[in-house]
mmCIF file of C-alpha atoms and ligand atoms in Angstrom:
data_model
loop_
_atom_site.group_PDB
_atom_site.id
_atom_site.type_symbol
_atom_site.label_atom_id
_atom_site.label_comp_id
_atom_site.label_asym_id
_atom_site.label_seq_id
_atom_site.Cartn_x
_atom_site.Cartn_y
_atom_site.Cartn_z
ATOM 1 C CA MET A 208 -24.552 349.198 177.053
ATOM 2 C CA ARG A 209 -24.448 345.555 178.063
ATOM 3 C CA THR A 210 -26.284 342.797 176.259
ATOM 4 C CA LEU A 211 -27.603 339.679 177.856
ATOM 5 C CA THR A 212 -29.320 336.703 176.248
ATOM 6 C CA LEU A 213 -31.594 334.274 178.074
ATOM 7 C CA LEU A 214 -31.300 330.887 176.441
ATOM 8 C CA ASN A 215 -31.938 327.240 177.087
ATOM 9 C CA LEU A 216 -32.426 324.789 174.263
ATOM 10 C CA LYS A 217 -35.178 323.252 176.318
ATOM 11 C CA GLY A 218 -38.656 324.702 175.774
ATOM 12 C CA GLY A 219 -40.984 326.065 178.425
ATOM 13 C CA VAL A 220 -38.391 326.662 181.133
ATOM 14 C CA GLY A 221 -39.331 330.288 181.775
ATOM 15 C CA LYS A 222 -37.057 332.185 179.382
ATOM 16 C CA THR A 223 -39.758 334.585 178.223
ATOM 17 C CA SER A 224 -41.366 335.078 181.628
ATOM 18 C CA SER A 225 -37.963 335.771 183.202
ATOM 19 C CA THR A 226 -36.980 338.244 180.463
ATOM 20 C CA HIS A 227 -40.300 340.068 180.764
ATOM 21 C CA HIS A 228 -40.395 340.467 184.521
ATOM 22 C CA LEU A 229 -36.672 341.145 184.906
ATOM 23 C CA SER A 230 -36.901 343.973 182.395
ATOM 24 C CA GLY A 231 -39.454 345.622 184.685
ATOM 25 C CA ALA A 232 -37.389 345.205 187.843
ATOM 26 C CA LEU A 233 -34.300 346.568 186.094
ATOM 27 C CA THR A 234 -36.112 349.594 184.722
ATOM 28 C CA LEU A 235 -38.427 350.455 187.609
ATOM 29 C CA GLY A 236 -36.167 349.314 190.428
ATOM 30 C CA HIS A 237 -32.815 350.498 189.140
ATOM 31 C CA GLY A 238 -33.711 353.289 186.750
ATOM 32 C CA LEU A 239 -31.888 351.622 183.882
ATOM 33 C CA ARG A 240 -32.747 352.225 180.243
ATOM 34 C CA VAL A 241 -33.635 348.741 179.092
ATOM 35 C CA LEU A 242 -34.374 347.340 175.651
ATOM 36 C CA VAL A 243 -36.033 343.935 175.450
ATOM 37 C CA VAL A 244 -35.536 342.120 172.182
ATOM 38 C CA ASP A 245 -37.869 339.343 171.117
ATOM 39 C CA ALA A 246 -35.700 337.101 168.973
ATOM 40 C CA ASP A 247 -38.156 334.204 169.129
ATOM 41 C CA PRO A 248 -40.413 333.713 166.079
ATOM 42 C CA GLN A 249 -43.082 332.456 168.522
ATOM 43 C CA ALA A 250 -43.140 336.136 169.614
ATOM 44 C CA SER A 251 -44.436 335.250 173.101
ATOM 45 C CA LEU A 252 -42.643 338.183 174.696
ATOM 46 C CA THR A 253 -44.280 340.598 172.269
ATOM 47 C CA GLN A 254 -47.672 338.986 172.833
ATOM 48 C CA GLY A 255 -47.145 339.525 176.552
ATOM 49 C CA TRP A 256 -47.095 343.256 175.861
ATOM 50 C CA TRP A 257 -49.617 343.649 173.106
ATOM 51 C CA GLY A 258 -51.632 340.431 172.851
ATOM 52 C CA PRO A 259 -51.711 337.925 169.990
ATOM 53 C CA SER A 260 -53.713 339.832 167.378
ATOM 54 C CA ALA A 261 -51.812 343.135 167.645
ATOM 55 C CA THR A 262 -48.597 341.108 167.425
ATOM 56 C CA MET A 263 -49.829 339.289 164.312
ATOM 57 C CA ASP A 264 -50.817 342.610 162.747
ATOM 58 C CA LEU A 265 -47.365 344.155 163.066
ATOM 59 C CA ASP A 266 -45.687 345.029 159.820
ATOM 60 C CA PRO A 267 -42.519 342.865 159.635
ATOM 61 C CA LYS A 268 -40.646 346.105 158.910
ATOM 62 C CA GLN A 269 -41.394 347.174 162.471
ATOM 63 C CA THR A 270 -40.066 343.971 164.003
ATOM 64 C CA ILE A 271 -36.876 341.988 164.388
ATOM 65 C CA THR A 272 -37.641 340.397 161.022
ATOM 66 C CA SER A 273 -36.301 343.508 159.348
ATOM 67 C CA ILE A 274 -33.042 343.285 161.296
ATOM 68 C CA LEU A 275 -32.598 339.563 160.633
ATOM 69 C CA ALA A 276 -33.253 340.211 156.948
ATOM 70 C CA GLY A 277 -30.225 342.511 156.947
ATOM 71 C CA ASP A 278 -32.230 345.652 156.131
ATOM 72 C CA MET A 279 -30.562 347.700 158.884
ATOM 73 C CA PRO A 280 -33.806 349.537 159.750
ATOM 74 C CA SER A 281 -33.679 352.870 161.525
ATOM 75 C CA PRO A 282 -34.041 352.359 165.286
ATOM 76 C CA SER A 283 -37.243 354.416 165.398
ATOM 77 C CA MET A 284 -38.821 351.934 163.001
ATOM 78 C CA VAL A 285 -38.273 348.820 165.118
ATOM 79 C CA ILE A 286 -37.899 350.070 168.690
ATOM 80 C CA HIS A 287 -41.260 350.661 170.327
ATOM 81 C CA GLU A 288 -42.317 352.242 173.572
ATOM 82 C CA THR A 289 -43.932 349.992 176.155
ATOM 83 C CA GLY A 290 -45.641 352.678 178.214
ATOM 84 C CA ILE A 291 -43.113 352.130 181.016
ATOM 85 C CA PRO A 292 -40.610 354.992 180.982
ATOM 86 C CA GLY A 293 -37.148 353.669 180.194
ATOM 87 C CA LEU A 294 -38.349 350.312 178.895
ATOM 88 C CA SER A 295 -38.482 349.713 175.133
ATOM 89 C CA LEU A 296 -39.422 346.687 173.061
ATOM 90 C CA LEU A 297 -38.020 345.384 169.823
ATOM 91 C CA PRO A 298 -40.855 343.043 168.882
ATOM 92 C CA GLY A 299 -40.663 339.571 167.446
ATOM 93 C CA ALA A 300 -42.743 338.171 164.614
ATOM 94 C CA GLU A 301 -43.621 334.844 163.101
ATOM 95 C CA ALA A 302 -42.017 336.011 159.871
ATOM 96 C CA ALA A 303 -38.652 336.010 161.670
ATOM 97 C CA GLY A 304 -38.887 332.206 161.510
ATOM 98 C CA TRP A 305 -37.710 332.479 157.939
ATOM 99 C CA TYR A 306 -34.310 333.573 159.267
ATOM 100 C CA ASN A 307 -34.149 330.943 161.977
ATOM 101 C CA ASP A 308 -31.766 328.921 159.876
ATOM 102 C CA SER A 309 -31.112 325.492 161.372
ATOM 103 C CA ARG A 310 -27.476 325.623 160.271
ATOM 104 C CA PRO A 311 -26.261 329.018 161.422
ATOM 105 C CA LEU A 312 -22.603 328.045 161.117
ATOM 106 C CA GLU A 313 -23.075 327.556 157.418
ATOM 107 C CA SER A 314 -24.701 330.918 156.881
ATOM 108 C CA PRO A 315 -22.592 333.947 155.946
ATOM 109 C CA ARG A 316 -21.039 335.864 158.776
ATOM 110 C CA GLU A 317 -23.126 338.983 158.018
ATOM 111 C CA ALA A 318 -26.289 336.951 158.544
ATOM 112 C CA ARG A 319 -25.134 335.976 162.024
ATOM 113 C CA GLU A 320 -24.180 339.527 162.925
ATOM 114 C CA THR A 321 -27.400 341.325 162.061
ATOM 115 C CA ILE A 322 -28.522 341.821 165.674
ATOM 116 C CA ARG A 323 -24.987 342.693 166.740
ATOM 117 C CA GLU A 324 -24.719 345.358 164.058
ATOM 118 C CA PHE A 325 -28.098 346.821 164.855
ATOM 119 C CA LEU A 326 -27.394 347.034 168.582
ATOM 120 C CA ALA A 327 -24.106 348.805 167.892
ATOM 121 C CA GLU A 328 -26.219 351.602 166.392
ATOM 122 C CA VAL A 329 -28.208 352.107 169.590
ATOM 123 C CA ARG A 330 -25.322 351.559 171.985
ATOM 124 C CA ASP A 331 -25.717 354.969 173.632
ATOM 125 C CA ASP A 332 -29.484 354.765 174.023
ATOM 126 C CA PHE A 333 -29.674 351.861 176.478
ATOM 127 C CA ASP A 334 -27.898 350.611 179.564
ATOM 128 C CA LEU A 335 -28.982 347.029 179.212
ATOM 129 C CA VAL A 336 -30.409 344.860 176.439
ATOM 130 C CA LEU A 337 -32.194 341.602 177.278
ATOM 131 C CA ILE A 338 -32.783 339.162 174.435
ATOM 132 C CA ASP A 339 -35.370 336.383 174.605
ATOM 133 C CA CYS A 340 -34.660 333.409 172.336
ATOM 134 C CA PRO A 341 -36.443 330.386 170.909
ATOM 135 C CA PRO A 342 -35.570 327.019 172.479
ATOM 136 C CA ASN A 343 -32.944 326.114 169.887
ATOM 137 C CA LEU A 344 -29.588 327.314 168.622
ATOM 138 C CA TYR A 345 -30.624 328.074 165.093
ATOM 139 C CA GLY A 346 -30.146 331.395 163.326
ATOM 140 C CA CYS A 347 -32.093 333.603 165.756
ATOM 141 C CA SER A 348 -30.386 332.442 168.944
ATOM 142 C CA PHE A 349 -27.003 332.407 167.223
ATOM 143 C CA ALA A 350 -27.456 336.021 166.130
ATOM 144 C CA ALA A 351 -28.519 336.882 169.702
ATOM 145 C CA LEU A 352 -25.463 335.238 171.245
ATOM 146 C CA ALA A 353 -23.142 336.818 168.694
ATOM 147 C CA ALA A 354 -24.481 340.182 169.904
ATOM 148 C CA SER A 355 -24.207 339.401 173.623
ATOM 149 C CA ASP A 356 -21.761 339.953 176.436
ATOM 150 C CA TRP A 357 -23.476 337.376 178.609
ATOM 151 C CA ILE A 358 -25.876 334.497 178.623
ATOM 152 C CA ILE A 359 -28.181 333.456 181.439
ATOM 153 C CA VAL A 360 -29.511 329.913 181.337
ATOM 154 C CA PRO A 361 -32.934 329.592 182.959
ATOM 155 C CA VAL A 362 -33.337 326.086 184.372
ATOM 156 C CA GLN A 363 -36.453 324.419 185.694
ATOM 157 C CA PRO A 364 -35.586 322.181 188.643
ATOM 158 C CA GLU A 365 -37.040 319.054 187.096
ATOM 159 C CA ASP A 366 -34.787 318.086 184.270
ATOM 160 C CA TYR A 367 -32.801 315.470 186.104
ATOM 161 C CA GLY A 368 -30.327 314.746 183.409
ATOM 162 C CA SER A 369 -27.816 317.531 182.924
ATOM 163 C CA GLN A 370 -28.380 317.118 179.189
ATOM 164 C CA GLY A 371 -30.156 320.432 178.766
ATOM 165 C CA ILE A 372 -27.251 322.291 180.328
ATOM 166 C CA ALA A 373 -24.625 320.282 178.440
ATOM 167 C CA LYS A 374 -26.340 321.258 175.192
ATOM 168 C CA VAL A 375 -26.274 324.949 176.059
ATOM 169 C CA LEU A 376 -22.605 324.736 176.988
ATOM 170 C CA ASN A 377 -21.788 323.012 173.700
ATOM 171 C CA SER A 378 -23.659 325.729 171.854
ATOM 172 C CA LEU A 379 -21.839 328.420 173.756
ATOM 173 C CA ASP A 380 -18.532 326.798 172.788
ATOM 174 C CA ALA A 381 -19.646 326.749 169.150
ATOM 175 C CA VAL A 382 -20.434 330.470 169.262
ATOM 176 C CA ARG A 383 -17.163 331.294 171.026
ATOM 177 C CA ALA A 384 -15.204 329.213 168.528
ATOM 178 C CA GLU A 385 -16.448 331.681 165.909
ATOM 179 C CA GLY A 386 -14.756 334.500 167.795
ATOM 180 C CA TYR A 387 -17.670 335.930 169.825
ATOM 181 C CA ASP A 388 -16.813 336.690 173.409
ATOM 182 C CA VAL A 389 -20.003 335.721 175.189
ATOM 183 C CA GLN A 390 -19.691 334.666 178.823
ATOM 184 C CA LEU A 391 -21.926 332.556 181.034
ATOM 185 C CA LEU A 392 -23.390 334.832 183.707
ATOM 186 C CA GLY A 393 -25.066 331.940 185.447
ATOM 187 C CA TYR A 394 -27.822 329.374 185.757
ATOM 188 C CA LEU A 395 -31.096 330.767 186.985
ATOM 189 C CA LEU A 396 -33.624 328.479 188.660
ATOM 190 C CA THR A 397 -37.181 329.124 187.525
ATOM 191 C CA MET A 398 -40.618 327.907 188.583
ATOM 192 C CA VAL A 399 -39.180 326.615 191.835
ATOM 193 C CA GLN A 400 -41.557 324.969 194.288
ATOM 194 C CA PRO A 401 -39.470 324.849 197.455
ATOM 195 C CA ARG A 402 -41.894 322.480 199.139
ATOM 196 C CA ARG A 403 -41.383 319.802 196.544
ATOM 197 C CA ALA A 404 -38.682 317.350 197.512
ATOM 198 C CA LEU A 405 -37.863 316.816 193.848
ATOM 199 C CA HIS A 406 -37.161 320.510 193.389
ATOM 200 C CA ARG A 407 -35.030 320.719 196.507
ATOM 201 C CA ALA A 408 -33.020 317.695 195.429
ATOM 202 C CA TYR A 409 -32.498 319.098 191.947
ATOM 203 C CA GLU A 410 -31.447 322.466 193.297
ATOM 204 C CA GLU A 411 -28.927 320.859 195.648
ATOM 205 C CA ARG A 412 -27.527 318.801 192.825
ATOM 206 C CA LEU A 413 -27.231 321.813 190.545
ATOM 207 C CA ARG A 414 -25.516 323.887 193.215
ATOM 208 C CA SER A 415 -23.030 321.164 194.057
ATOM 209 C CA ALA A 416 -22.246 320.632 190.366
ATOM 210 C CA TYR A 417 -21.970 324.290 189.315
ATOM 211 C CA GLY A 418 -21.312 326.145 192.588
ATOM 212 C CA THR A 419 -21.383 329.928 192.345
ATOM 213 C CA LEU A 420 -22.450 329.769 188.708
ATOM 214 C CA VAL A 421 -25.957 329.115 190.007
ATOM 215 C CA PHE A 422 -27.806 332.329 190.930
ATOM 216 C CA ASP A 423 -28.593 332.500 194.660
ATOM 217 C CA ALA A 424 -31.857 334.270 193.826
ATOM 218 C CA ARG A 425 -34.481 332.323 191.895
ATOM 219 C CA PHE A 426 -37.939 332.578 190.437
ATOM 220 C CA PRO A 427 -40.505 330.694 192.530
ATOM 221 C CA GLU A 428 -43.500 329.196 190.791
ATOM 222 C CA LEU A 429 -46.295 331.651 191.529
ATOM 223 C CA PRO A 430 -49.550 332.271 189.678
ATOM 224 C CA GLU A 431 -48.896 336.040 189.735
ATOM 225 C CA PHE A 432 -46.192 335.703 187.078
ATOM 226 C CA PRO A 433 -48.472 334.407 184.281
ATOM 227 C CA GLU A 434 -51.380 336.468 185.663
ATOM 228 C CA ALA A 435 -49.365 339.661 185.246
ATOM 229 C CA ILE A 436 -48.525 338.744 181.661
ATOM 230 C CA ALA A 437 -52.179 337.918 180.945
ATOM 231 C CA ALA A 438 -53.028 341.401 182.290
ATOM 232 C CA ARG A 439 -50.301 342.796 179.952
ATOM 233 C CA LYS A 440 -48.301 343.981 182.917
ATOM 234 C CA LEU A 441 -44.978 343.509 184.608
ATOM 235 C CA ILE A 442 -44.954 341.831 187.992
ATOM 236 C CA GLN A 443 -43.601 345.109 189.402
ATOM 237 C CA THR A 444 -46.705 346.977 188.263
ATOM 238 C CA TYR A 445 -49.203 344.126 188.741
ATOM 239 C CA LYS A 446 -48.442 343.312 192.384
ATOM 240 C CA PRO A 447 -45.490 345.438 193.402
ATOM 241 C CA LYS A 448 -45.497 344.341 197.039
ATOM 242 C CA GLY A 449 -46.066 340.622 196.541
ATOM 243 C CA ALA A 450 -43.653 337.722 196.875
ATOM 244 C CA ALA A 451 -43.287 337.416 193.092
ATOM 245 C CA ALA A 452 -42.163 341.045 192.729
ATOM 246 C CA LYS A 453 -39.736 340.640 195.635
ATOM 247 C CA ALA A 454 -38.236 337.509 194.119
ATOM 248 C CA THR A 455 -37.873 339.269 190.762
ATOM 249 C CA LYS A 456 -36.126 342.202 192.423
ATOM 250 C CA ALA A 457 -33.684 339.815 194.106
ATOM 251 C CA VAL A 458 -32.845 338.206 190.749
ATOM 252 C CA ALA A 459 -32.429 341.624 189.097
ATOM 253 C CA ASP A 460 -30.169 342.832 191.928
ATOM 254 C CA GLU A 461 -28.021 339.731 191.667
ATOM 255 C CA LEU A 462 -27.860 339.983 187.886
ATOM 256 C CA LEU A 463 -26.451 343.512 188.164
ATOM 257 C CA ALA A 464 -24.007 342.462 190.883
ATOM 258 C CA ARG A 465 -22.799 339.611 188.697
ATOM 259 C CA ILE A 466 -22.338 341.944 185.748
ATOM 260 C CA ALA A 467 -20.443 344.405 187.943
ATOM 261 C CA GLY A 468 -18.312 341.552 189.273
ATOM 262 C CA THR A 469 -19.287 342.361 192.844
ATOM 263 C CA HIS A 470 -21.529 339.373 193.511
ATOM 264 C CA GLY A 471 -20.305 337.252 196.397
ATOM 265 C CA ARG A 472 -17.543 339.710 197.189
ATOM 266 C CA VAL A 473 -17.286 340.934 200.748
ATOM 267 C CA GLU A 474 -17.981 344.660 200.822
ATOM 268 C CA GLU A 475 -14.901 346.694 201.513
ATOM 269 C CA GLY A 476 -14.711 347.635 205.145
ATOM 270 C CA THR A 477 -17.173 344.930 206.172
ATOM 271 C CA GLU A 478 -16.057 343.017 209.214
ATOM 272 C CA VAL A 479 -15.946 339.312 208.570
ATOM 273 C CA ALA A 480 -16.820 337.251 211.637
ATOM 274 C CA ALA A 481 -14.010 334.871 212.578
HETATM 275 N N1 ATP B 507 -42.127 331.598 187.898
HETATM 276 C C1 ATP B 507 -43.231 331.153 187.276
HETATM 277 N N2 ATP B 507 -44.336 330.842 187.994
HETATM 278 C C2 ATP B 507 -45.441 330.377 187.368
HETATM 279 N N3 ATP B 507 -45.535 330.177 186.048
HETATM 280 C C3 ATP B 507 -44.454 330.468 185.297
HETATM 281 C C4 ATP B 507 -43.255 330.983 185.857
HETATM 282 N N4 ATP B 507 -42.348 331.166 184.845
HETATM 283 C C5 ATP B 507 -42.972 330.807 183.723
HETATM 284 N N5 ATP B 507 -44.231 330.385 183.969
HETATM 285 C C6 ATP B 507 -45.200 329.900 182.985
HETATM 286 O O1 ATP B 507 -44.678 328.712 182.391
HETATM 287 C C7 ATP B 507 -44.940 328.688 180.994
HETATM 288 C C8 ATP B 507 -43.615 328.616 180.221
HETATM 289 O O2 ATP B 507 -42.875 329.786 180.500
HETATM 290 P P1 ATP B 507 -42.175 330.628 179.345
HETATM 291 O O3 ATP B 507 -43.085 330.855 178.210
HETATM 292 O O4 ATP B 507 -41.553 331.808 179.979
HETATM 293 O O5 ATP B 507 -41.050 329.577 178.935
HETATM 294 P P2 ATP B 507 -40.045 329.642 177.689
HETATM 295 O O6 ATP B 507 -38.801 328.969 178.148
HETATM 296 O O7 ATP B 507 -39.934 331.030 177.204
HETATM 297 O O8 ATP B 507 -40.808 328.752 176.597
HETATM 298 P P3 ATP B 507 -40.408 328.573 175.039
HETATM 299 O O9 ATP B 507 -39.269 327.634 175.017
HETATM 300 O O10 ATP B 507 -41.647 328.032 174.396
HETATM 301 O O11 ATP B 507 -40.048 329.929 174.532
HETATM 302 C C9 ATP B 507 -45.721 329.955 180.695
HETATM 303 O O12 ATP B 507 -47.080 329.650 180.714
HETATM 304 C C10 ATP B 507 -45.349 330.877 181.839
HETATM 305 O O13 ATP B 507 -46.324 331.861 182.108
HETATM 306 MG MG1 MG B 508 -40.250 331.777 175.274
#
């Protein structure tokens, strides 16, 4: 099992949308057993599956709240089926906000390792875990990173200052300094409008600054992404042949290649043109 957190301390950059649709491409396209974890007290990811009122009605014992509280719930209590074979959801809840401590470094180590400990219990049940985080590095995101092998940083090509990214890198350093071996898998461009000069310029700048750390594949801005969520679907089931599903597949493929360490490598036996 590999665990991957999507985090940017900036809000509204597409963390939840990317987590949601990628989980579908990884399950349906690659046959992986995927668990999505909603570590954001806004619970947007969970609402994407079940809608706002069903999400509100969840008993905190059936959500990540129970894990963050240190109750060590049984997996069957908090891991729910999504209706897509192979794809499970560990829902978020507003009540989890109580554990989103703004000073995670000052909280006891056990409090930071609740998600890590829980995931160790289900290690054999999943191939990949994707964790969606709130836009801050308080208790919830810290616990997510402490449980993760990798982090992906979704970036919207509009934030001209590199401040957003610098903040994530500082946070990553803070988590690593505590002894957690979480690696940066890459920056993932989201909501890209290739026709906009501003977006092209930003993308160029990002690629020249961070090189191969920037995913080649990216999420274009397309109405189908939010439409699919509004229909309580994955892009792969909403419009499986459309451009949005294709783009999502490309990101999922690259994500797996990056994890396997094969991304950008010339295939063995492939002739390289001189
Ligand atoms: N590729 C896309 N094309 C069109 N709309 C998108 C795309 N990605 C995200 N959106 C929309 O942009 C808005 C913000 O996206 P999302 O909720 O995923 O961001 P977030 O980073 O998770 O936000 P927060 O920081 O509040 O958790 C949502 O309305 C979402 O549906
Ligand atoms: Mg979100």
